[in-house]
Short mmCIF file of C-alpha atoms and ligand atoms in Angstrom, two decimals:
data_model
loop_
_atom_site.label_atom_id
_atom_site.label_comp_id
_atom_site.label_asym_id
_atom_site.label_seq_id
_atom_site.Cartn_x
_atom_site.Cartn_y
_atom_site.Cartn_z
CA MET G 1353 -0.09 0.16 -0.07
CA GLU G 1354 1.29 3.50 -0.90
CA ASN G 1355 1.89 5.71 2.16
CA LYS G 1356 0.17 8.90 1.57
CA MET G 1357 1.40 10.64 4.82
CA ILE G 1358 3.00 14.00 4.31
CA PRO G 1359 6.34 13.74 6.30
CA PHE G 1360 7.41 16.57 8.44
CA ASN G 1361 10.94 16.55 6.67
CA LYS G 1362 12.23 14.66 3.56
CA PRO G 1363 15.85 15.04 2.75
CA TYR G 1364 16.50 16.56 -0.68
CA LEU G 1365 19.21 15.07 -2.91
CA THR G 1366 20.43 17.44 -5.81
CA GLY G 1367 21.52 14.18 -7.96
CA LYS G 1368 25.22 14.95 -7.74
CA GLU G 1369 25.81 13.44 -4.55
CA THR G 1370 26.70 9.86 -5.45
CA PHE G 1371 28.70 11.11 -8.40
CA TYR G 1372 31.17 13.19 -6.05
CA ILE G 1373 31.39 10.43 -3.69
CA GLU G 1374 32.31 7.96 -6.50
CA ASP G 1375 34.98 10.43 -7.61
CA ALA G 1376 36.22 10.76 -4.09
CA VAL G 1377 36.54 7.00 -4.09
CA ALA G 1378 38.39 6.89 -7.08
CA THR G 1379 41.08 9.46 -6.06
CA GLY G 1380 41.84 6.96 -3.45
CA HIS G 1381 41.57 9.79 -0.83
CA ILE G 1382 38.45 8.74 1.36
CA SER G 1383 39.69 9.83 5.04
CA GLY G 1384 39.39 13.20 6.06
CA ASN G 1385 40.82 16.64 5.17
CA GLY G 1386 41.04 15.98 1.23
CA LYS G 1387 39.78 17.67 -1.97
CA TYR G 1388 36.33 17.88 -1.08
CA THR G 1389 36.75 18.78 2.55
CA LYS G 1390 38.96 21.83 1.22
CA LYS G 1391 36.40 22.57 -1.64
CA CYS G 1392 33.52 22.92 1.23
CA GLN G 1393 35.71 24.85 3.59
CA ASN G 1394 36.95 27.58 0.95
CA PHE G 1395 33.14 27.85 0.04
CA PHE G 1396 32.08 28.80 3.28
CA GLU G 1397 35.27 31.01 4.03
CA SER G 1398 35.05 32.90 0.94
CA VAL G 1399 31.21 33.23 0.51
CA TYR G 1400 30.28 34.05 4.20
CA ASP G 1401 33.57 35.53 5.38
CA PHE G 1402 34.45 33.06 8.09
CA LYS G 1403 37.91 33.69 9.22
CA LYS G 1404 38.57 29.69 8.84
CA CYS G 1405 36.07 26.93 8.65
CA LEU G 1406 36.82 23.23 9.74
CA LEU G 1407 34.14 20.37 8.80
CA THR G 1408 33.20 18.44 11.59
CA THR G 1409 31.20 15.09 11.77
CA SER G 1410 28.31 16.89 13.42
CA CYS G 1411 27.24 20.19 15.02
CA THR G 1412 27.51 18.32 18.45
CA ASP G 1413 31.30 17.77 17.26
CA ALA G 1414 31.82 21.35 16.54
CA LEU G 1415 30.16 22.54 19.76
CA GLU G 1416 32.75 19.83 21.68
CA MET G 1417 35.67 21.55 19.86
CA ALA G 1418 34.51 24.96 20.71
CA ALA G 1419 34.15 23.71 24.60
CA LEU G 1420 37.83 22.28 24.10
CA LEU G 1421 39.05 25.50 22.52
CA ILE G 1422 38.14 28.09 25.25
CA ASN G 1423 39.40 25.65 27.95
CA ILE G 1424 36.17 25.06 29.95
CA GLN G 1425 37.37 23.74 33.28
CA ALA G 1426 35.07 22.11 35.83
CA GLY G 1427 33.14 24.59 37.75
CA ASP G 1428 33.02 27.26 34.77
CA GLU G 1429 29.50 28.57 34.10
CA VAL G 1430 28.35 28.74 30.55
CA ILE G 1431 24.90 30.81 29.98
CA LEU G 1432 22.51 29.23 27.27
CA PRO G 1433 19.10 29.16 26.28
CA SER G 1434 16.84 26.19 27.97
CA TYR G 1435 14.91 25.70 25.13
CA THR G 1436 17.67 24.25 22.90
CA PHE G 1437 18.98 21.04 21.72
CA VAL G 1438 20.83 18.84 23.95
CA SER G 1439 24.11 18.92 22.26
CA THR G 1440 24.40 22.93 23.09
CA ALA G 1441 24.56 21.64 26.72
CA ASN G 1442 26.23 18.75 26.59
CA ALA G 1443 29.25 19.94 24.96
CA PHE G 1444 29.96 22.07 28.01
CA VAL G 1445 28.69 19.25 30.68
CA LEU G 1446 31.06 17.08 29.20
CA ARG G 1447 33.97 19.28 30.37
CA GLY G 1448 32.58 19.70 33.52
CA ALA G 1449 30.69 23.36 33.24
CA LYS G 1450 27.90 24.28 35.21
CA LEU G 1451 25.01 25.48 32.89
CA VAL G 1452 23.05 28.66 33.77
CA PHE G 1453 19.85 28.96 31.74
CA ALA G 1454 18.52 32.06 30.04
CA ASP G 1455 14.50 32.34 29.35
CA SER G 1456 13.65 32.49 25.58
CA ARG G 1457 12.14 35.93 24.57
CA LYS G 1458 8.54 36.54 24.72
CA ASP G 1459 8.13 37.15 20.99
CA HIS G 1460 10.63 34.55 19.68
CA PRO G 1461 12.48 31.13 21.28
CA GLY G 1462 15.71 32.51 20.93
CA LEU G 1463 17.53 33.65 24.21
CA ASP G 1464 16.17 36.87 26.05
CA GLU G 1465 19.66 39.20 26.00
CA SER G 1466 17.98 41.51 28.37
CA GLN G 1467 18.36 38.62 31.07
CA LEU G 1468 22.30 38.07 30.59
CA GLU G 1469 23.55 40.77 33.04
CA GLY G 1470 21.73 38.96 35.67
CA LEU G 1471 23.07 35.79 35.02
CA ILE G 1472 26.78 36.65 34.86
CA THR G 1473 28.86 35.64 37.93
CA PRO G 1474 32.90 35.57 38.44
CA LYS G 1475 32.75 31.96 37.09
CA THR G 1476 31.08 32.78 33.95
CA LYS G 1477 32.84 31.94 31.13
CA ALA G 1478 31.04 31.64 27.71
CA ILE G 1479 27.51 32.76 26.42
CA VAL G 1480 26.18 30.27 23.90
CA PRO G 1481 23.33 31.63 22.00
CA VAL G 1482 21.10 29.70 19.74
CA HIS G 1483 19.88 31.00 16.65
CA TYR G 1484 16.53 29.13 16.56
CA ALA G 1485 14.82 28.70 13.33
CA GLY G 1486 17.92 30.36 11.68
CA VAL G 1487 16.52 33.51 13.12
CA ALA G 1488 19.23 35.73 14.66
CA CYS G 1489 19.72 36.56 18.30
CA ASP G 1490 20.37 40.25 19.18
CA MET G 1491 23.91 39.89 18.66
CA ASP G 1492 25.17 43.70 19.41
CA LYS G 1493 23.56 43.24 22.78
CA ILE G 1494 25.20 39.71 23.38
CA MET G 1495 28.48 40.98 22.27
CA GLN G 1496 28.67 44.01 24.61
CA VAL G 1497 27.64 42.18 27.43
CA ALA G 1498 30.29 39.32 26.58
CA GLU G 1499 33.11 42.33 25.87
CA LYS G 1500 32.24 43.87 29.31
CA HIS G 1501 32.50 40.61 31.35
CA ASN G 1502 35.41 39.24 29.08
CA LEU G 1503 33.50 36.17 28.01
CA PHE G 1504 33.42 34.00 24.93
CA VAL G 1505 30.36 33.88 22.78
CA ILE G 1506 29.72 30.72 20.88
CA GLU G 1507 26.96 30.60 18.39
CA ASP G 1508 25.06 27.50 18.19
CA ALA G 1509 24.22 28.44 14.35
CA ALA G 1510 23.20 24.59 13.72
CA GLN G 1511 19.97 25.73 11.89
CA ALA G 1512 21.40 29.24 10.81
CA ILE G 1513 23.27 28.53 7.48
CA ASP G 1514 22.77 31.34 4.96
CA SER G 1515 21.23 33.65 7.59
CA PHE G 1516 22.16 37.13 8.51
CA TYR G 1517 22.29 39.65 11.14
CA THR G 1518 22.33 43.33 10.72
CA GLY G 1519 23.87 45.40 13.59
CA GLN G 1520 24.03 48.94 14.63
CA ASP G 1521 26.86 49.65 12.33
CA GLY G 1522 24.66 48.61 9.44
CA VAL G 1523 26.65 45.70 8.32
CA LYS G 1524 24.74 42.53 7.60
CA LYS G 1525 27.09 39.83 8.98
CA PRO G 1526 26.40 35.83 8.50
CA LEU G 1527 25.12 34.13 11.46
CA GLY G 1528 28.08 32.25 13.03
CA SER G 1529 30.51 34.72 12.02
CA ILE G 1530 29.72 37.23 14.96
CA GLY G 1531 30.99 35.26 18.19
CA HIS G 1532 34.29 33.99 18.44
CA LEU G 1533 33.30 30.74 17.28
CA GLY G 1534 30.13 29.31 15.32
CA ALA G 1535 29.00 25.77 14.91
CA PHE G 1536 26.73 24.62 12.09
CA SER G 1537 24.73 21.34 11.33
CA PHE G 1538 24.56 19.54 8.25
CA HIS G 1539 22.14 16.97 9.65
CA GLU G 1540 19.67 15.42 7.23
CA THR G 1541 16.79 17.80 8.98
CA LYS G 1542 18.82 20.90 8.28
CA ASN G 1543 18.70 22.91 5.00
CA ILE G 1544 21.95 21.85 3.41
CA ILE G 1545 22.72 18.31 4.42
CA SER G 1546 25.19 15.44 4.45
CA GLY G 1547 23.27 13.04 6.49
CA GLU G 1548 25.31 13.68 9.59
CA GLY G 1549 27.96 16.66 9.48
CA GLY G 1550 28.74 19.96 10.68
CA MET G 1551 31.25 22.76 10.65
CA LEU G 1552 33.11 24.72 13.17
CA ALA G 1553 33.64 28.55 11.94
CA ILE G 1554 36.60 30.06 13.88
CA ASN G 1555 36.19 34.05 13.76
CA ASP G 1556 39.10 34.94 16.44
CA SER G 1557 42.23 34.10 14.76
CA GLN G 1558 43.80 33.24 18.15
CA PHE G 1559 41.99 29.71 18.05
CA ILE G 1560 42.81 28.86 14.35
CA GLU G 1561 45.93 27.01 15.03
CA ARG G 1562 44.78 25.12 18.21
CA ALA G 1563 41.69 24.17 16.37
CA GLU G 1564 43.31 22.35 13.68
CA ILE G 1565 45.15 20.40 16.39
CA ILE G 1566 42.14 19.45 18.30
CA TRP G 1567 40.25 18.70 15.11
CA GLU G 1568 43.17 15.99 14.10
CA LYS G 1569 43.39 14.19 17.46
CA GLY G 1570 45.85 16.65 19.23
CA THR G 1571 48.41 16.22 16.56
CA ASN G 1572 49.98 18.77 14.27
CA ARG G 1573 49.20 16.76 11.36
CA SER G 1574 47.71 19.46 9.28
CA ALA G 1575 50.52 21.83 9.48
CA PHE G 1576 52.94 18.89 8.59
CA PHE G 1577 50.98 18.18 5.00
CA ARG G 1578 51.52 21.88 4.60
CA GLY G 1579 54.99 21.39 4.83
CA GLU G 1580 55.34 23.85 8.07
CA VAL G 1581 56.49 21.19 10.58
CA ASP G 1582 59.08 18.27 9.24
CA LYS G 1583 57.25 15.62 11.57
CA TYR G 1584 54.17 15.48 13.59
CA GLY G 1585 53.10 14.19 16.68
CA TRP G 1586 50.96 14.61 19.88
CA VAL G 1587 51.06 18.48 20.91
CA ASP G 1588 47.63 18.79 22.31
CA VAL G 1589 44.29 17.17 23.72
CA GLY G 1590 42.00 16.48 20.66
CA SER G 1591 39.80 13.92 19.03
CA SER G 1592 38.72 12.56 15.71
CA PHE G 1593 36.46 15.44 14.67
CA LEU G 1594 36.72 15.38 11.14
CA PRO G 1595 34.52 13.68 8.60
CA SER G 1596 35.67 11.54 5.95
CA GLU G 1597 35.91 12.58 2.23
CA ILE G 1598 32.88 10.79 1.22
CA ILE G 1599 30.63 13.05 3.70
CA ALA G 1600 32.51 15.93 2.17
CA ALA G 1601 31.72 14.79 -1.58
CA PHE G 1602 28.13 14.48 -0.65
CA LEU G 1603 28.05 18.10 1.34
CA TRP G 1604 29.50 19.40 -1.81
CA ALA G 1605 26.56 18.41 -4.35
CA GLN G 1606 24.49 20.32 -1.74
CA ILE G 1607 26.74 23.31 -1.58
CA GLU G 1608 26.58 23.83 -5.34
CA ASN G 1609 22.86 24.08 -5.21
CA ILE G 1610 22.39 26.14 -2.05
CA GLU G 1611 21.15 28.91 -3.81
CA LYS G 1612 18.29 26.77 -5.44
CA ILE G 1613 17.74 24.81 -2.05
CA GLN G 1614 17.29 28.23 -0.04
CA SER G 1615 15.23 29.87 -2.62
CA ARG G 1616 12.62 26.77 -2.92
CA ARG G 1617 12.51 26.75 0.93
CA LYS G 1618 11.65 30.62 1.09
CA LEU G 1619 9.03 30.30 -1.31
CA ILE G 1620 7.51 27.54 0.77
CA TRP G 1621 8.00 29.60 3.80
CA ASP G 1622 6.43 32.73 2.31
CA SER G 1623 3.19 30.64 1.07
CA TYR G 1624 2.90 29.56 4.67
CA ARG G 1625 3.07 33.05 5.93
CA ASP G 1626 0.88 34.65 3.34
CA LYS G 1627 -1.77 32.07 3.30
CA ILE G 1628 -2.47 31.61 6.94
CA SER G 1629 -1.76 34.63 8.65
CA ILE G 1630 -5.40 35.71 8.85
CA TRP G 1631 -6.29 32.26 9.92
CA ALA G 1632 -3.72 32.38 12.36
CA ARG G 1633 -4.84 35.59 14.25
CA LYS G 1634 -8.48 34.28 14.26
CA ASN G 1635 -7.47 31.25 16.14
CA LYS G 1636 -5.24 32.80 18.43
CA ILE G 1637 -2.00 31.04 16.78
CA GLN G 1638 1.20 33.28 16.76
CA LEU G 1639 3.49 32.91 13.56
CA PRO G 1640 7.41 33.40 13.54
CA VAL G 1641 8.58 37.03 14.25
CA LEU G 1642 11.32 38.30 12.26
CA PRO G 1643 13.21 41.12 14.46
CA ALA G 1644 14.23 43.87 12.01
CA TYR G 1645 17.86 42.83 12.44
CA ALA G 1646 17.25 39.29 11.03
CA THR G 1647 17.15 37.69 7.75
CA ASN G 1648 14.99 34.44 7.19
CA ASN G 1649 16.72 31.58 6.09
CA ALA G 1650 13.66 29.45 5.83
CA HIS G 1651 14.73 26.61 8.21
CA MET G 1652 11.97 26.26 9.98
CA PHE G 1653 7.79 27.29 9.91
CA TYR G 1654 6.31 27.20 13.24
CA LEU G 1655 3.04 28.12 15.06
CA VAL G 1656 2.82 28.96 18.59
CA PHE G 1657 -0.48 27.92 20.10
CA GLU G 1658 -2.24 29.31 23.16
CA THR G 1659 -2.25 26.39 25.06
CA GLU G 1660 -0.74 22.58 25.14
CA GLU G 1661 -4.31 21.24 24.55
CA HIS G 1662 -4.95 23.32 21.28
CA ARG G 1663 -1.65 22.27 20.14
CA ARG G 1664 -2.73 18.59 20.83
CA LYS G 1665 -5.85 18.86 18.90
CA PHE G 1666 -4.43 20.75 16.02
CA ILE G 1667 -1.70 17.54 15.72
CA ALA G 1668 -4.44 15.15 15.90
CA TYR G 1669 -6.48 17.11 13.16
CA MET G 1670 -3.54 17.25 10.74
CA LYS G 1671 -2.54 13.61 11.29
CA GLY G 1672 -6.16 12.54 10.57
CA HIS G 1673 -5.46 14.42 7.27
CA ASP G 1674 -2.08 12.33 6.78
CA ILE G 1675 0.12 15.18 7.66
CA LEU G 1676 2.83 15.06 9.93
CA THR G 1677 3.64 18.11 12.37
CA VAL G 1678 6.02 17.76 15.18
CA PHE G 1679 6.86 19.94 18.05
CA HIS G 1680 10.28 20.53 19.44
CA TYR G 1681 12.29 21.01 22.18
CA ILE G 1682 11.34 19.83 25.98
CA SER G 1683 13.32 22.64 27.66
CA LEU G 1684 16.61 21.22 29.17
CA HIS G 1685 15.75 22.49 32.72
CA ARG G 1686 12.68 20.18 32.54
CA SER G 1687 14.53 17.11 31.00
CA GLU G 1688 14.82 13.78 33.00
CA PHE G 1689 18.76 14.25 32.97
CA TYR G 1690 18.74 18.08 34.24
CA LYS G 1691 15.71 18.87 36.09
CA THR G 1692 16.97 18.07 39.46
CA LYS G 1693 20.36 19.96 38.76
CA HIS G 1694 18.69 23.09 37.59
CA GLU G 1695 18.38 25.70 40.27
CA GLY G 1696 14.76 26.20 40.47
CA LYS G 1697 14.54 29.49 38.36
CA ALA G 1698 11.33 29.88 36.35
CA LEU G 1699 11.63 30.13 32.63
CA PRO G 1700 7.92 30.83 31.78
CA PHE G 1701 8.89 31.42 27.81
CA SER G 1702 10.89 28.22 27.70
CA ASP G 1703 8.14 26.31 29.02
CA LYS G 1704 5.60 27.90 26.59
CA TYR G 1705 7.39 26.78 23.64
CA THR G 1706 7.92 23.56 25.07
CA ASN G 1707 4.37 23.26 25.56
CA CYS G 1708 2.88 25.41 22.55
CA LEU G 1709 5.32 25.37 19.64
CA LEU G 1710 4.52 23.16 16.53
CA ARG G 1711 6.55 22.84 13.49
CA LEU G 1712 4.81 22.30 10.09
CA PRO G 1713 6.14 20.35 7.13
CA LEU G 1714 9.15 22.10 5.38
CA PHE G 1715 11.19 20.33 2.78
CA PHE G 1716 12.42 20.85 -1.03
CA GLU G 1717 9.81 18.84 -2.65
CA LEU G 1718 6.80 19.51 -0.37
CA ASP G 1719 3.47 20.23 -1.79
CA VAL G 1720 2.86 23.28 0.56
CA HIS G 1721 -0.57 24.13 -0.73
CA SER G 1722 -2.13 20.82 -0.05
CA VAL G 1723 -1.04 21.46 3.71
CA ILE G 1724 -2.26 24.74 3.61
CA ASP G 1725 -5.48 23.76 2.48
CA LYS G 1726 -5.87 21.54 5.09
CA ILE G 1727 -4.76 24.35 7.93
CA LEU G 1728 -7.32 26.59 6.83
CA MET G 1729 -10.19 24.12 7.05
CA TYR G 1730 -9.42 23.89 10.99
CA GLU G 1731 -11.07 25.82 13.48
CA SER G 1732 -10.03 25.64 17.03
CA ASP G 1733 -13.38 25.93 18.74
CA LYS G 1734 -14.95 23.25 16.84
C1 PLP B 2497 20.47 20.09 14.99
C2 PLP B 2497 21.05 20.85 16.01
C3 PLP B 2497 22.19 20.75 16.80
C4 PLP B 2497 23.03 19.01 16.30
O1 PLP B 2497 23.29 19.29 15.23
P1 PLP B 2497 24.18 17.78 14.78
O2 PLP B 2497 24.64 18.15 13.69
O3 PLP B 2497 22.97 16.66 14.65
O4 PLP B 2497 25.07 17.28 15.79
C5 PLP B 2497 22.73 21.20 17.89
N1 PLP B 2497 21.99 22.51 18.07
C6 PLP B 2497 21.00 22.87 17.30
C7 PLP B 2497 20.06 24.24 17.98
C8 PLP B 2497 20.28 22.19 16.38
O5 PLP B 2497 19.12 22.52 15.87
#
């Protein structure tokens, strides 16, 4: 029987992925840091102005590299939103950091920058803003607080490829290029994919040399292959953070089509917004808010219901019409692992998004109008 369910996500293949993988295999270099890794890194460095990019096996790994690079020690405090993916937190918990959660903004799931000053202590080492749905946090305010208190800023830009922030200086900057370090994901649920995959963007040049070493298991292997040292060995801590050329070759096929992928996603996103905004107002549902300083990379289209019960009813209604809609994070301060460790502060907006946010299907090949038709037939009071 044919499955007519519209999924939440369907990975888009450009058609060139296996071609480039075959090429990588034919060249005989299938471990990391070969031709395709360099092509991908050069692309991101030249198009988005990151000082240095290193592909990683995931955004999780890029965040773990960031925690190593800024030398997180046991007892250091890291400020992050509670409404985020576990990897934002795990990277720092693995190094012994204490998590300090900021609430989300009232109008947006991103971190509420106005709370930062109140969360800083002498032990604070870093702020980790998450650009939820690819929509920028208020980076000017975050960078100002960080500078004042001498803190590192690591952008969790997992969802934020090809999205921008325009600060008070009027300069439009790619997300992930503003903090000291930025972490991206190419997981199959993101805009540009390689199955599993990620990238660390290094914007503060003091970290570049050590980042390459940590990336290559704590050895100076990269410098050796550039002829900068005459032998290589163990010089620092590190791990195997670099992906194989097979992954990079896949990613290259996606990168070549980034404009096509992004414009298709934006078209779908705009259709949702244009066609359902009146319906949403009538049903007391909040649509995504884009602050004036942010662009939209069409990573996600979400609804915020007034109550969890409304969301539950809508999910069931859509499922009845063979359309899969999914909610997102359970705030980390309410998670099984961390709830007893969280020091009691209420995070009402994190809770609100945990209970009431719902994501609509958004992928390259989606027939968005068939989803919109079903949405418009739904009335919350029926
Ligand atoms: C997807 C995601 C991650 C993890 O990315 P992986 O590449 O799967 O490790 C981390 N943070 C956020 C906000 C994400 O959306």
